[in-house]
Short mmCIF file of C-alpha atoms and ligand atoms in Angstrom, two decimals:
data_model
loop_
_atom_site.label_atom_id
_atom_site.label_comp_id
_atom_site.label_asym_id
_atom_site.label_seq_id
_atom_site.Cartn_x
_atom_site.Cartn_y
_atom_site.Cartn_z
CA UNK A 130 87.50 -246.33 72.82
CA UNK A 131 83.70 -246.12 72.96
CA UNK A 132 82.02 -244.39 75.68
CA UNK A 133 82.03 -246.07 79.13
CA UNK A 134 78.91 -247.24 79.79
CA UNK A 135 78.74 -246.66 83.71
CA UNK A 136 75.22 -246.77 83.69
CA UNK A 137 74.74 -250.68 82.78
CA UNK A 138 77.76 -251.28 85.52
CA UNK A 139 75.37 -249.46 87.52
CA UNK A 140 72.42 -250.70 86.96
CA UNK A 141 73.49 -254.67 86.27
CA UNK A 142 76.67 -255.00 88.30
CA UNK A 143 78.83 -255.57 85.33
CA UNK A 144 79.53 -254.13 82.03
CA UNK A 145 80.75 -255.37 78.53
CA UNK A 146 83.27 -253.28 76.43
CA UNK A 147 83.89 -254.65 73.46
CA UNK A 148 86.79 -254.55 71.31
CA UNK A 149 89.05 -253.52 74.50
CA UNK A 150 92.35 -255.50 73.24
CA UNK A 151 92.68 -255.75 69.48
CA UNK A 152 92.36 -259.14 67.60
CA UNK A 153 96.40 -259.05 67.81
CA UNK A 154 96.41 -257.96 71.67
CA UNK A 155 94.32 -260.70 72.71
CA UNK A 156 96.18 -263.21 70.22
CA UNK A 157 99.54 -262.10 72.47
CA UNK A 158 97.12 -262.87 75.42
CA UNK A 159 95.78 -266.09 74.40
CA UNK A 160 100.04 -267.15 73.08
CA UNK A 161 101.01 -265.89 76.87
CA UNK A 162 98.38 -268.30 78.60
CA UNK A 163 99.53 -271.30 76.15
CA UNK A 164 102.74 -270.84 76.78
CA UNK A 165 102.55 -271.11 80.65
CA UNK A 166 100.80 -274.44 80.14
CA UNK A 167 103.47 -275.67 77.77
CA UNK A 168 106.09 -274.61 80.79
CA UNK A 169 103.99 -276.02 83.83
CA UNK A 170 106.41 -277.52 86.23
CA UNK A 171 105.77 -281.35 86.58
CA UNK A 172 106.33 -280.78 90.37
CA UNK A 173 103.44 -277.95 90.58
CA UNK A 174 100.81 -280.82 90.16
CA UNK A 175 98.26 -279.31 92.58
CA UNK A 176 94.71 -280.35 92.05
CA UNK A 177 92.76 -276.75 92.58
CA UNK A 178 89.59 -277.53 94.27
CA UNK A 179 88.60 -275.85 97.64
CA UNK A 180 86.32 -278.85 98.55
CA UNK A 181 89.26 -281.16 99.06
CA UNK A 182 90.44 -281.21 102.45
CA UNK A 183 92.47 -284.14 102.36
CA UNK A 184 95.51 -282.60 100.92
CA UNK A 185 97.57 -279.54 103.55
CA UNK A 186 99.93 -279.72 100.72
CA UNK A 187 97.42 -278.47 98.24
CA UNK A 188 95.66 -275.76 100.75
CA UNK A 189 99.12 -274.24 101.04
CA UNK A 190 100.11 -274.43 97.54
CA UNK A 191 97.02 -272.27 96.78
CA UNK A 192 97.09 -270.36 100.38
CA UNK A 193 101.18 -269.64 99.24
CA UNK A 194 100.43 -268.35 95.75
CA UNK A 195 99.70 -264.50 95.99
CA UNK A 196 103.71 -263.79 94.87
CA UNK A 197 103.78 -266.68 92.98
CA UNK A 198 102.56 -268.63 89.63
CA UNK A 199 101.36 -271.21 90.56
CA UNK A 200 99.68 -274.09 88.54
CA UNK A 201 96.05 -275.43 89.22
CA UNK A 202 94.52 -278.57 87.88
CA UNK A 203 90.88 -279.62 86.65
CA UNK A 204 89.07 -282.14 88.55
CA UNK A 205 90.12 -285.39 87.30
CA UNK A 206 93.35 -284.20 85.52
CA UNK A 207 95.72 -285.91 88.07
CA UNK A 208 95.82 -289.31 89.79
CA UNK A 209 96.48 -288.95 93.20
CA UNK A 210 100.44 -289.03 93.20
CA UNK A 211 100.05 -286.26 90.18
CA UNK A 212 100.35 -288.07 87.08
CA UNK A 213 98.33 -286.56 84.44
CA UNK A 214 95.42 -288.37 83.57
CA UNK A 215 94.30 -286.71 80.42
CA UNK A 216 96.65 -284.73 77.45
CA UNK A 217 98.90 -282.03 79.36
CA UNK A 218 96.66 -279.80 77.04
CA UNK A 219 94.09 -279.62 78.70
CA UNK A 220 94.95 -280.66 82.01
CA UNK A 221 94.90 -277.21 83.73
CA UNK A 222 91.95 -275.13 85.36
CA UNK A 223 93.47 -271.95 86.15
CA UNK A 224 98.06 -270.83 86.42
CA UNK A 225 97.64 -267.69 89.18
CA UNK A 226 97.94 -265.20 91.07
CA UNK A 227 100.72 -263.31 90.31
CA UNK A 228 100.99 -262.71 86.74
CA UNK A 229 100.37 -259.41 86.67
CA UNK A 230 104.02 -258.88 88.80
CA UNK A 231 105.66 -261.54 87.14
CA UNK A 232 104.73 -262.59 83.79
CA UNK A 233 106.06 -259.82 81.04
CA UNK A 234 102.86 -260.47 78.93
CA UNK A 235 100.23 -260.50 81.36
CA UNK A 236 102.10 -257.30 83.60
CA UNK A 237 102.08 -255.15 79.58
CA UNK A 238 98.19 -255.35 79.48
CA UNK A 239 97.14 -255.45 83.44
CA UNK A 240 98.76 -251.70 84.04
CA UNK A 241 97.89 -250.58 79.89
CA UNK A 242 96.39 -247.15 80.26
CA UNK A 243 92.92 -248.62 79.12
CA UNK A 244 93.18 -250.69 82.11
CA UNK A 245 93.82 -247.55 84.34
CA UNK A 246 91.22 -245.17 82.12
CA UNK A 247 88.74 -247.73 83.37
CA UNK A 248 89.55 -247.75 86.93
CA UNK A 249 89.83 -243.82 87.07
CA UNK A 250 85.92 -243.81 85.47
CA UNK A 251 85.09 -246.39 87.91
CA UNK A 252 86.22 -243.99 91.01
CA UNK A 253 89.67 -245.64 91.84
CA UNK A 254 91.82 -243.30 93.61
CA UNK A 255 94.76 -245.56 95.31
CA UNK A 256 94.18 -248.83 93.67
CA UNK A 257 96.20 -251.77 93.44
CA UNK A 258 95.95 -255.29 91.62
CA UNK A 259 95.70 -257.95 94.42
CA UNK A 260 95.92 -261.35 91.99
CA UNK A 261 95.49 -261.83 88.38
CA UNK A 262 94.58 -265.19 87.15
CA UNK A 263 94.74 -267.32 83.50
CA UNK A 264 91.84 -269.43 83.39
CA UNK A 265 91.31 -272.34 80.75
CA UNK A 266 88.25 -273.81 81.18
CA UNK A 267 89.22 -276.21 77.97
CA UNK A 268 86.56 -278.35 76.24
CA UNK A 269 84.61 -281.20 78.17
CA UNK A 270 86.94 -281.10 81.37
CA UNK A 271 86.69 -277.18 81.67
CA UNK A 272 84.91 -276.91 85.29
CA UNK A 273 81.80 -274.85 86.29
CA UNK A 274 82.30 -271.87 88.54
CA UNK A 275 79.62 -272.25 91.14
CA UNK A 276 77.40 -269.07 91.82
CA UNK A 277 79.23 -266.53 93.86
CA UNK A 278 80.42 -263.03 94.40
CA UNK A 279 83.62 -261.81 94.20
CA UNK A 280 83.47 -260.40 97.22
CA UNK A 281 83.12 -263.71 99.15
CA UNK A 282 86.65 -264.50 98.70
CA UNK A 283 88.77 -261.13 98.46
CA UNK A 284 87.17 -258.92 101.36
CA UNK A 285 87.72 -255.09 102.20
CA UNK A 286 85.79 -252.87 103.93
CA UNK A 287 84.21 -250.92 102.25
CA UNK A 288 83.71 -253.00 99.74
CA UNK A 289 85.92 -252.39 96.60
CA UNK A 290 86.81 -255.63 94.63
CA UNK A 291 86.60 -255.01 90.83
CA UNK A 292 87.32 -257.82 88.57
CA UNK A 293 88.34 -257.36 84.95
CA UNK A 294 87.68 -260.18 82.76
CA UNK A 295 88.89 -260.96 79.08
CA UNK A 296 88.76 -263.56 77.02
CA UNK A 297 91.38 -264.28 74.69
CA UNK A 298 88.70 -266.56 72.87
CA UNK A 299 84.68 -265.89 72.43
CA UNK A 300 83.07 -266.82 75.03
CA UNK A 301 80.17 -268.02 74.38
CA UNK A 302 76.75 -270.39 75.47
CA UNK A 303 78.50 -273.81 74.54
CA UNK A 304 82.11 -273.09 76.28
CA UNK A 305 81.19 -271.41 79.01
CA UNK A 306 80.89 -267.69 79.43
CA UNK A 307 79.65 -265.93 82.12
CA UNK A 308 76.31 -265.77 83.48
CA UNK A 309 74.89 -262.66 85.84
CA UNK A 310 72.27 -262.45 88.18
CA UNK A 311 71.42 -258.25 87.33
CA UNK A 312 71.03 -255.92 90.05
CA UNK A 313 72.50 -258.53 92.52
CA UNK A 314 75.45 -256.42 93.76
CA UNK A 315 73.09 -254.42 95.46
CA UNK A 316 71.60 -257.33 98.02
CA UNK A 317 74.72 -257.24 100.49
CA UNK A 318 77.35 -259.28 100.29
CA UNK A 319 75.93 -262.98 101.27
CA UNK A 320 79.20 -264.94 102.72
CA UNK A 321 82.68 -265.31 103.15
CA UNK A 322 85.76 -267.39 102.86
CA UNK A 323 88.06 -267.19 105.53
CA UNK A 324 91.02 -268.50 107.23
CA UNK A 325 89.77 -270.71 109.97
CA UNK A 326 90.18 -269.11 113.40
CA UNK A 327 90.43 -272.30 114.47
CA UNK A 328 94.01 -273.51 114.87
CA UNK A 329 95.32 -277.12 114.07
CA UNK A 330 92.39 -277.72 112.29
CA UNK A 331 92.33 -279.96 109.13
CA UNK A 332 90.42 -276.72 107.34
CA UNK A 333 92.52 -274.24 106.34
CA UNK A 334 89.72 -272.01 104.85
CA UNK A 335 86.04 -272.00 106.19
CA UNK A 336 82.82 -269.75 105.13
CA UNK A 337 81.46 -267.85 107.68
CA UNK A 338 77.64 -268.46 106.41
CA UNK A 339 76.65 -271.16 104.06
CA UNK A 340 76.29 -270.01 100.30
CA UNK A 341 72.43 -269.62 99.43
CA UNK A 342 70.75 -271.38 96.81
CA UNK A 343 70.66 -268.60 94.19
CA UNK A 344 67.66 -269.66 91.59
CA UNK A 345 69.13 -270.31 88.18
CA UNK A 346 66.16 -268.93 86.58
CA UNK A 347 67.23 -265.90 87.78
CA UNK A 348 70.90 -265.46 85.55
CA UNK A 349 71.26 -263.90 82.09
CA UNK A 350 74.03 -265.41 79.98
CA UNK A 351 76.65 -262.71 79.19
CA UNK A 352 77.99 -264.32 75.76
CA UNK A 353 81.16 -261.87 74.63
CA UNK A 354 83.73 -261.42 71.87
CA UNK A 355 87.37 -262.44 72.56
CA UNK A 356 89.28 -258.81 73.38
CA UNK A 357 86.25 -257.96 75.15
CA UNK A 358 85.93 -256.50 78.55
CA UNK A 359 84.09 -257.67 80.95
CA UNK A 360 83.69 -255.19 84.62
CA UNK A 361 82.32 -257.14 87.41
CA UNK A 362 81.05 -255.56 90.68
CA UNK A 363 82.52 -257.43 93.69
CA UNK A 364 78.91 -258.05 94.83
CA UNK A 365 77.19 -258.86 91.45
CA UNK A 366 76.63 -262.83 91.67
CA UNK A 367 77.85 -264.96 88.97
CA UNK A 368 78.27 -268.16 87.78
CA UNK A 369 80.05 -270.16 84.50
CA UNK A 370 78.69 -273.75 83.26
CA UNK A 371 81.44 -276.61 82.61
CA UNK A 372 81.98 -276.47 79.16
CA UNK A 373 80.38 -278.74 77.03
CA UNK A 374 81.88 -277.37 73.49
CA UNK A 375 84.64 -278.96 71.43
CA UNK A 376 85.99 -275.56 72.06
CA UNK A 377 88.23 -274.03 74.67
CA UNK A 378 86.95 -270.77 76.75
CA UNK A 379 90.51 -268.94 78.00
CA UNK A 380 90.76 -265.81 79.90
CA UNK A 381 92.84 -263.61 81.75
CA UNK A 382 91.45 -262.10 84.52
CA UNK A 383 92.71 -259.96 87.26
CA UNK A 384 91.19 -257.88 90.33
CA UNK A 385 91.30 -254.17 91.12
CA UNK A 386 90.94 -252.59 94.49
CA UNK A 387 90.96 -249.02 96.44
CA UNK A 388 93.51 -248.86 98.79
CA UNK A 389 92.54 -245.15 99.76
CA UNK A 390 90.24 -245.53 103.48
CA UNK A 391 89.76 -249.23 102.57
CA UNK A 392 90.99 -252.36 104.88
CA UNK A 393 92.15 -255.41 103.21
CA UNK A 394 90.72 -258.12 105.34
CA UNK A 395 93.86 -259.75 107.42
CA UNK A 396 90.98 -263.25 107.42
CA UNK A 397 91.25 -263.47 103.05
CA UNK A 398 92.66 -266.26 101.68
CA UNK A 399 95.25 -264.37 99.69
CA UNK A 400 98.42 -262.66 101.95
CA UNK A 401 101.52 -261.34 100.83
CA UNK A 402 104.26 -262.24 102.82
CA UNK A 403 105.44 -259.19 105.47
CA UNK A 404 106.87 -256.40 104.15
CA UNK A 405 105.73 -257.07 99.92
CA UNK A 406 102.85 -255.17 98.92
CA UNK A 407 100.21 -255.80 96.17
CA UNK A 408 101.22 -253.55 92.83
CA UNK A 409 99.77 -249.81 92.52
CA UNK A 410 97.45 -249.41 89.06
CA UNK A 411 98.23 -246.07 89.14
FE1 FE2 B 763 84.17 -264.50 90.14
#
């Protein structure tokens, strides 16, 4: 593998390695994430969108889903009994957060020794995958990912969140890759997402501080190869446009996180029931 270049994670808050997963590897990948949407249970119908608070059912589908695989849909995918409104195809935003325990394919190449190389340069002593994600973002219904930081929504203190991003396609200007503001993970971490300490009300999750407007003069697109890694600081802000290609933009992407002198805020969204404990890397 080519040398790590800790210096642009660094220095930008994220880093590309290309050629991570072989043409083959990220084929498997790619096969995996088709195959889940082939097998989506008819039942699992859950629009994902956390600006919907009409829906408890939905909230808890999502707020339920850390030991789970669950299925979430695009915006306008589903009527609202959860008939699909466009080709099954392309009806899904995102299948999480437990592949990496459950799912054969994704579990191989979340805890593959180039994964854990990675995490050992990066400093991890104790660390653990929290949720791992398939994402689809498939053309002309594939949603934008509004500017945030990783951090926002998966808190510890200190702050450890690392995600690991590949796409089992290019990703590219027209389908939606990733866009970084550089040097942002060192501003602080601006927000977060929590459970709402207020009981019987009708939001399940609330932010602590509004979002701020980030200017979008200030990203840089990351365009990358498919097999490619991307490293992403949990306090580098980032963004993805809907995609406006003919082409679909998958990717699996999972988080890593120190368990050694770091709390896992009890307030996240995502909570194993008692007694189960997020997977050790290493
Ligand atoms: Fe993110």
């Amino acid at each position: 593998m080519s040398k790590w270049p800790l210096d642009q994670y660094d220095v930008n808050g994220f880093a590309v390695i290309e050629d991570f997963l072989t043409e083959e590897e990220a084929n498997e990948l790619h096969e995996a994430g088709l195959e889940l949407c082939k097998n989506a249970p008819e039942n699992d119908r859950a629009v994902f969108n956390t600006e919907n608070k009409s829906s408890h059912l939905k909230d808890k589908y999502f707020l339920n889903s850390a030991n789970k695989i669950h299925y979430f849909y695009e915006n306008g995918a589903l009527d609202d009994q959860g008939n699909l409104l466009v080709n099954k195809s392309v009806s899904l935003n995102k299948v999480g957060h437990a592949l990496h325990a459950l799912n054969p394919t994704f579990k191989k190449y979340t805890f593959d020794e180039r994964v854990k190389n990675i995490a050992k340069q990066l400093g991890f002593k104790k660390p653990t995958i929290p949720q791992s994600m398939f994402i689809y973002k498939n053309p002309k219904i594939g949603g934008e990912v509004k500017p945030h930081q990783d951090a926002t929504y998966l808190h510890t203190e200190p702050i450890s969140i690392t995600g690991f991003w590949i796409p089992t396609e290019d990703a590219t200007l027209e389908n939606g890759c990733l866009w970084f503001i550089k040097g942002s993970h060192k501003h602080g971490l601006d927000n977060r997402l929590i459970r709402n300490p207020v009981r019987n009300s009708d939001e399940f999750l609330v932010y602590d501080k509004p979002s701020p407007a980030y200017s979008q003069d200030l990203f840089v697109a990351a365009p990358v190869k498919k097999g490619s890694l991307v490293v992403i600081h949990g306090l580098v802000v980032h963004q993805s446009e809907l995609n406006r290609s003919e082409k679909s933009r998958f990717a699996y992407t999972f988080h890593v996180m120190e368990t050694d002198n770091v709390k896992y805020s009890p307030e996240n969204w995502l909570q194993l029931p008692k007694g189960e404990h997020f997977p050790e890397l290493y």
